[in-house]
Amino acid sequence: MKKKTCSWLDSNIRGGIQILNNKIYPCCGPSKPFYDSEDLDYSALSIEELMEKRRKLQQQINEGTACQNCEQIVEKEEEDINVGPITYLSIGLFSTCNLRCRYCYFTHDELSQKLKPERTHLLPFIKRLTEHGVMKKDFSIGLAGGEPTLFEDLPETLKFISDNYEKPGMVLLSNSSITSKTKKIIDVLKDTNERFDKGLYTSIDAGTRATYKLLRGRDLYREVKNNIINYAKNDTFNRITLKYILMFDHSNTSNKDIFGFLSFFKEVMKYQKGIMAMTIDCDMLSKEPFDDKMIAAAGKLYYVATEIFGIEVAFCGGGLVNSTTVGKERIKLLQEYARNYKTARKPLIERFYLLLLGYSSTLNNINRLFKLYKRTIRLIKILYFQ
Ligand code: SF4
Ligand code: SF4
């Protein structure tokens, strides 16, 4: 018999939980939180109760008393539904951050909040979930904030996950601007389980120091660049995604910023052994039209990423998402711009930038091929001669 389930509740689909400050939600959708209390103590939370709340919500969805009309509801055979172990855990226990981005959805008061000791320790909560056996062996964790590197026990937590799970995944949504913290992450992730899939997601949004300072509130462009290059040089993450959020007041849509960012991206690519990806987005708090300057800036980013770097571009997050009608229309416009841009006669300065990016990208690829060739030869030697 078919029954309703929700992708966020069903362990065979997303099977997640979202934690934001003092609230625990069943999903990142419009649902009511399971818990909402200033004094929520994650290290003392009843895990049985939390899991029971998930099962109860599933029952209410079928009774028609919760989440009606949510697009995440699907129908499945009853025996294929499993509101059981957690597949994805999204964690943001505080809003505190060292930056002050103009597009941030936290207020300055929230960003400046003093960190409470019980909110800066993640390990006790992860240990409790592990002791209760409620996380899948290949579960993924999304670490956000505020700024998640401010978790005091982040390195120990990552080590614990690596040691106790067979094939875990992790995405760190960090601004990568705190050098002392990035060094600790490099140290711990160097020696983790080989099957640990580790991703970094950092928004850059500028191609110059001045624009970075204007948009993010602090002059840390150089630090961010060095930190991410260090991550790449130390093979810290399997995947690095750099994001560009376009601002509707055109403060970061100039060629200087767009090509400056692309050159930053290319630098990281030079050292990153794993995957590199780009996310193009626009400020979701603004209601202004996605005008020609926005389309041109997004189109150039898309063109260079897909045609010159040959990498994947994801649209997720704010005003450029595949899941809304407005987002889909904007993506269509920027992709059309990129198609025309490919064959259009470009201003001399843009041709110069593109030539430089193309040249170094080709060198990168040759270098990668050479490394691959050396690795293959080494493997053949091991197989046949040792
Ligand atoms: S049905 Fe929708 S609102 Fe309800 S828990 Fe699932 S994703 Fe959230
Ligand atoms: S880095 Fe993130 S949390 Fe910090 S101010 Fe910027 S948008 Fe907000």
XYZ file of C-alpha atoms and ligand atoms in Angstrom:
402
model
C 0.000 0.000 0.000
C 1.242 3.489 -0.874
C 1.742 6.075 1.845
C 3.052 9.607 1.995
C 6.526 10.417 3.133
C 8.757 13.472 3.010
C 12.246 13.562 1.528
C 13.630 15.233 4.656
C 12.147 12.617 6.993
C 12.784 9.487 4.946
C 16.208 7.990 5.598
C 16.216 6.475 2.109
C 15.943 9.936 0.561
C 17.430 12.900 2.449
C 16.613 11.803 5.990
C 17.790 14.982 7.625
C 17.609 17.254 10.604
C 18.343 20.953 10.567
C 19.636 22.726 13.678
C 19.696 26.514 13.744
C 20.658 28.332 16.946
C 18.105 27.310 19.560
C 15.792 25.460 17.199
C 15.738 21.950 15.782
C 13.740 21.534 12.573
C 12.756 18.385 10.683
C 13.913 20.042 7.441
C 15.021 23.318 5.870
C 11.483 23.902 4.633
C 8.607 25.814 6.200
C 7.883 23.328 8.997
C 7.506 24.242 12.666
C 10.578 23.423 14.768
C 10.586 20.263 16.925
C 12.348 22.255 19.651
C 12.548 25.998 20.196
C 14.150 27.137 23.427
C 16.813 29.663 24.374
C 18.238 27.120 26.831
C 18.321 24.140 24.505
C 21.248 22.014 25.671
C 22.350 19.811 22.791
C 24.568 17.640 24.947
C 21.593 16.659 27.148
C 18.895 16.366 24.473
C 16.803 13.180 24.524
C 17.700 11.463 21.256
C 14.798 8.981 21.642
C 12.353 11.877 21.904
C 13.848 13.594 18.844
C 13.509 10.442 16.744
C 9.968 9.916 18.016
C 9.056 13.460 16.936
C 10.211 12.651 13.398
C 8.071 9.484 13.273
C 5.072 11.378 14.657
C 5.391 14.068 11.974
C 5.416 11.369 9.311
C 2.167 10.016 10.775
C 0.601 13.509 10.845
C 1.531 14.072 7.177
C -0.461 10.917 6.336
C -3.367 11.972 8.527
C -3.434 15.356 6.740
C -2.730 17.357 9.899
C 0.792 18.622 9.069
C 2.851 19.999 6.175
C 0.012 19.923 3.669
C 0.941 20.971 0.084
C 4.687 20.807 0.759
C 6.560 19.945 -2.462
C 8.822 17.575 -0.530
C 6.007 15.094 0.081
C 6.174 11.967 -2.062
C 4.168 8.750 -2.193
C 5.939 5.419 -1.757
C 5.116 1.806 -0.993
C 4.798 1.538 2.808
C 7.618 -1.015 3.079
C 10.035 1.363 1.277
C 9.460 4.164 3.769
C 11.988 4.468 6.571
C 11.787 7.346 9.019
C 14.810 6.004 10.829
C 18.507 6.866 10.957
C 19.763 10.312 10.058
C 21.380 10.644 6.656
C 22.025 14.384 6.721
C 22.666 16.634 9.693
C 22.735 20.369 9.091
C 24.210 22.251 12.024
C 24.400 25.948 12.853
C 24.402 26.295 16.632
C 25.139 30.026 16.711
C 24.947 33.147 14.550
C 28.266 34.653 15.691
C 30.670 35.603 12.904
C 33.849 37.634 12.415
C 32.542 39.212 9.161
C 29.676 41.634 8.524
C 28.436 40.810 5.026
C 25.947 43.207 3.521
C 23.753 40.347 2.334
C 23.803 38.368 5.580
C 20.380 37.399 6.913
C 21.615 37.721 10.505
C 21.454 41.166 12.110
C 24.628 42.817 13.421
C 23.430 42.064 16.951
C 23.094 38.369 16.130
C 26.507 38.300 14.422
C 28.128 39.897 17.477
C 26.525 37.570 20.030
C 28.898 36.325 22.661
C 29.481 32.621 22.187
C 28.046 30.454 24.963
C 30.439 27.610 25.863
C 27.722 24.932 25.394
C 27.067 26.181 21.842
C 30.687 26.124 20.751
C 31.145 22.430 21.501
C 29.828 20.054 18.925
C 31.484 16.816 19.956
C 29.221 15.974 22.945
C 26.142 16.104 20.682
C 27.749 14.054 17.900
C 28.911 11.503 20.489
C 25.386 11.165 21.887
C 23.925 10.644 18.416
C 26.616 8.035 17.772
C 26.005 6.220 21.084
C 22.324 5.972 20.226
C 23.214 4.599 16.767
C 20.892 7.016 14.986
C 23.287 8.141 12.260
C 23.901 6.178 9.068
C 27.436 4.937 8.524
C 27.670 7.167 5.474
C 25.872 10.162 6.964
C 26.775 13.715 5.906
C 27.129 16.763 8.066
C 26.730 20.353 6.907
C 28.520 22.774 9.220
C 27.385 26.361 9.129
C 27.008 29.229 11.558
C 27.621 32.132 11.748
C 31.160 31.026 11.133
C 31.523 27.282 11.893
C 35.295 27.350 12.419
C 34.437 29.113 15.703
C 33.331 25.736 17.118
C 36.060 25.197 19.658
C 36.118 21.438 19.199
C 35.689 21.352 15.406
C 39.013 19.541 14.772
C 38.225 16.927 17.461
C 34.698 16.482 16.077
C 35.977 15.905 12.555
C 38.494 13.396 13.880
C 35.752 11.606 15.839
C 33.541 11.390 12.737
C 36.438 10.105 10.674
C 37.280 7.419 13.268
C 33.754 6.262 13.972
C 31.997 6.247 10.613
C 32.733 4.135 7.581
C 32.095 6.600 4.797
C 31.029 9.945 6.234
C 30.605 13.215 4.368
C 31.112 16.797 5.480
C 30.545 20.219 3.959
C 32.095 23.159 5.764
C 30.261 26.377 4.908
C 32.962 28.724 6.087
C 34.163 32.191 5.132
C 37.742 30.787 5.378
C 39.030 34.067 6.800
C 40.359 32.966 10.213
C 43.886 31.785 9.470
C 44.554 30.173 12.876
C 41.401 28.041 12.504
C 42.125 27.009 8.918
C 45.566 25.754 9.996
C 43.966 23.494 12.616
C 41.517 22.139 10.048
C 44.363 21.363 7.653
C 46.212 19.524 10.434
C 43.279 17.330 11.364
C 41.914 16.607 7.895
C 45.323 15.545 6.570
C 45.076 12.309 8.545
C 41.437 11.350 8.251
C 39.772 8.204 6.930
C 40.333 7.943 3.148
C 36.626 7.401 2.614
C 35.747 10.651 4.393
C 34.248 12.913 1.717
C 35.146 16.491 2.664
C 33.854 19.619 0.996
C 34.515 23.320 1.514
C 32.020 25.962 0.475
C 33.231 29.585 0.636
C 31.640 32.720 -0.708
C 34.146 35.194 -2.181
C 31.907 37.745 -3.990
C 34.734 40.074 -5.015
C 37.815 40.242 -7.165
C 39.574 43.042 -5.296
C 40.450 43.833 -1.688
C 38.389 47.024 -1.776
C 35.192 45.302 -2.916
C 35.677 42.468 -0.430
C 35.999 44.970 2.400
C 32.975 46.909 1.200
C 30.758 43.821 0.982
C 32.057 41.666 3.825
C 32.933 44.410 6.318
C 36.590 43.469 6.840
C 39.773 43.747 4.807
C 40.491 40.000 4.668
C 40.571 39.248 0.938
C 44.274 38.330 0.944
C 43.907 36.146 4.048
C 40.965 34.289 2.511
C 42.895 33.717 -0.708
C 45.975 32.426 1.140
C 43.894 30.201 3.404
C 42.017 28.572 0.531
C 45.220 28.090 -1.446
C 46.697 26.465 1.659
C 43.710 24.147 1.909
C 44.262 23.197 -1.727
C 48.041 22.752 -1.390
C 47.515 20.423 1.581
C 44.848 18.385 -0.199
C 42.447 19.153 2.665
C 39.128 18.830 0.849
C 37.932 16.498 -1.902
C 35.841 19.329 -3.238
C 36.202 23.112 -3.030
C 33.265 25.253 -4.151
C 33.761 28.995 -4.449
C 30.689 31.141 -4.609
C 30.026 34.570 -6.115
C 26.967 36.428 -4.824
C 26.145 39.304 -7.204
C 24.832 42.489 -5.630
C 21.959 44.389 -7.245
C 23.619 47.780 -6.554
C 26.406 46.626 -8.960
C 29.084 46.966 -6.291
C 30.698 43.706 -7.487
C 29.632 43.394 -11.146
C 32.545 45.295 -12.770
C 35.047 43.491 -15.005
C 37.720 44.186 -12.398
C 35.797 42.172 -9.826
C 34.535 39.433 -12.128
C 37.928 38.731 -13.728
C 39.697 39.306 -10.407
C 37.571 36.561 -8.850
C 38.148 34.271 -11.840
C 41.875 34.758 -11.448
C 41.556 33.891 -7.707
C 39.591 30.786 -8.705
C 42.258 29.805 -11.228
C 44.973 30.145 -8.544
C 43.143 27.720 -6.258
C 42.535 25.332 -9.165
C 46.274 25.205 -9.770
C 46.801 23.453 -6.411
C 43.536 21.637 -5.770
C 43.900 17.924 -6.590
C 40.218 17.176 -6.037
C 37.150 18.763 -7.564
C 36.634 22.508 -7.996
C 33.161 23.914 -8.519
C 31.558 27.342 -8.735
C 28.234 28.631 -7.471
C 26.782 31.805 -8.984
C 24.124 33.513 -6.940
C 22.585 36.925 -6.272
C 21.535 38.720 -3.115
C 18.276 37.081 -2.039
C 17.307 39.964 0.246
C 16.993 42.411 -2.673
C 13.788 42.809 -4.694
C 15.397 44.789 -7.558
C 15.272 43.523 -11.171
C 17.986 41.216 -12.458
C 19.162 43.841 -14.961
C 21.631 43.826 -17.869
C 24.698 44.427 -15.687
C 23.764 41.509 -13.426
C 23.104 39.250 -16.421
C 26.434 40.230 -18.036
C 28.429 39.625 -14.831
C 26.732 36.269 -14.165
C 27.016 35.299 -17.857
C 30.783 35.963 -17.927
C 31.311 33.913 -14.772
C 29.277 31.083 -16.284
C 31.091 31.259 -19.622
C 34.591 31.098 -18.089
C 33.622 28.369 -15.603
C 32.023 26.060 -18.165
C 33.968 26.846 -21.353
C 37.464 27.720 -20.115
C 37.799 25.976 -16.740
C 35.489 23.116 -17.758
C 33.964 22.874 -14.296
C 30.511 22.408 -12.860
C 28.381 25.450 -11.974
C 25.713 24.940 -9.340
C 22.801 27.251 -8.714
C 21.761 26.930 -5.117
C 21.197 29.177 -2.184
C 19.597 32.573 -2.795
C 18.224 34.440 -5.816
C 19.611 32.113 -8.502
C 18.097 28.742 -7.742
C 16.697 26.084 -10.018
C 13.742 25.475 -7.732
C 11.895 28.806 -8.130
C 10.280 30.348 -11.233
C 12.187 33.637 -10.799
C 15.464 31.764 -10.296
C 14.880 29.599 -13.406
C 14.179 32.674 -15.568
C 17.346 34.425 -14.353
C 19.461 31.309 -15.003
C 18.058 31.101 -18.540
C 19.013 34.756 -19.180
C 22.586 34.383 -17.940
C 23.094 31.130 -19.878
C 21.839 32.834 -23.029
C 24.274 35.709 -22.377
C 27.120 33.198 -21.989
C 26.210 31.501 -25.299
C 26.239 34.834 -27.156
C 29.367 36.006 -25.346
C 31.263 32.995 -26.660
C 31.019 34.171 -30.260
C 30.685 37.957 -29.717
C 33.506 40.374 -30.497
C 34.724 41.358 -27.038
C 36.451 44.525 -25.839
C 40.255 44.298 -25.940
C 40.651 44.160 -22.150
C 38.231 41.220 -21.863
C 40.043 39.364 -24.650
C 43.258 39.889 -22.704
C 41.747 38.548 -19.434
C 40.255 35.539 -21.244
C 43.567 34.808 -22.938
C 45.357 34.764 -19.577
C 42.717 32.565 -17.956
C 42.710 30.186 -20.932
C 46.496 29.989 -21.010
C 46.871 29.124 -17.314
C 43.944 26.750 -17.424
C 45.636 24.843 -20.275
C 48.912 24.732 -18.310
C 46.978 23.376 -15.334
C 45.435 20.643 -17.432
C 48.809 19.660 -18.916
C 50.246 19.530 -15.413
C 47.345 17.378 -14.206
C 47.712 15.014 -17.178
C 51.423 14.715 -16.490
C 50.731 13.861 -12.814
C 48.095 11.328 -13.874
C 50.594 9.782 -16.294
C 53.197 9.516 -13.490
C 50.657 7.946 -11.133
C 49.611 5.401 -13.779
C 53.241 4.423 -14.444
C 53.786 4.001 -10.695
C 50.694 1.795 -10.453
C 51.798 -0.341 -13.399
C 55.214 -0.812 -11.772
C 53.574 -1.905 -8.520
C 51.234 -4.310 -10.324
C 53.833 -5.974 -12.556
C 57.184 -5.613 -10.884
C 56.670 -5.654 -7.115
S 6.824 17.869 4.453
Fe 7.893 19.749 3.943
S 7.585 21.106 5.694
Fe 7.066 19.026 6.354
S 8.937 18.196 7.237
Fe 8.901 17.615 5.114
S 10.053 19.198 4.026
Fe 9.491 19.998 6.047
S 30.255 35.074 6.551
Fe 28.158 34.274 6.535
S 27.441 34.417 8.659
Fe 29.261 35.717 8.473
S 28.445 37.757 8.072
Fe 28.893 36.798 6.100
S 26.982 35.825 5.430
Fe 26.790 36.299 7.640
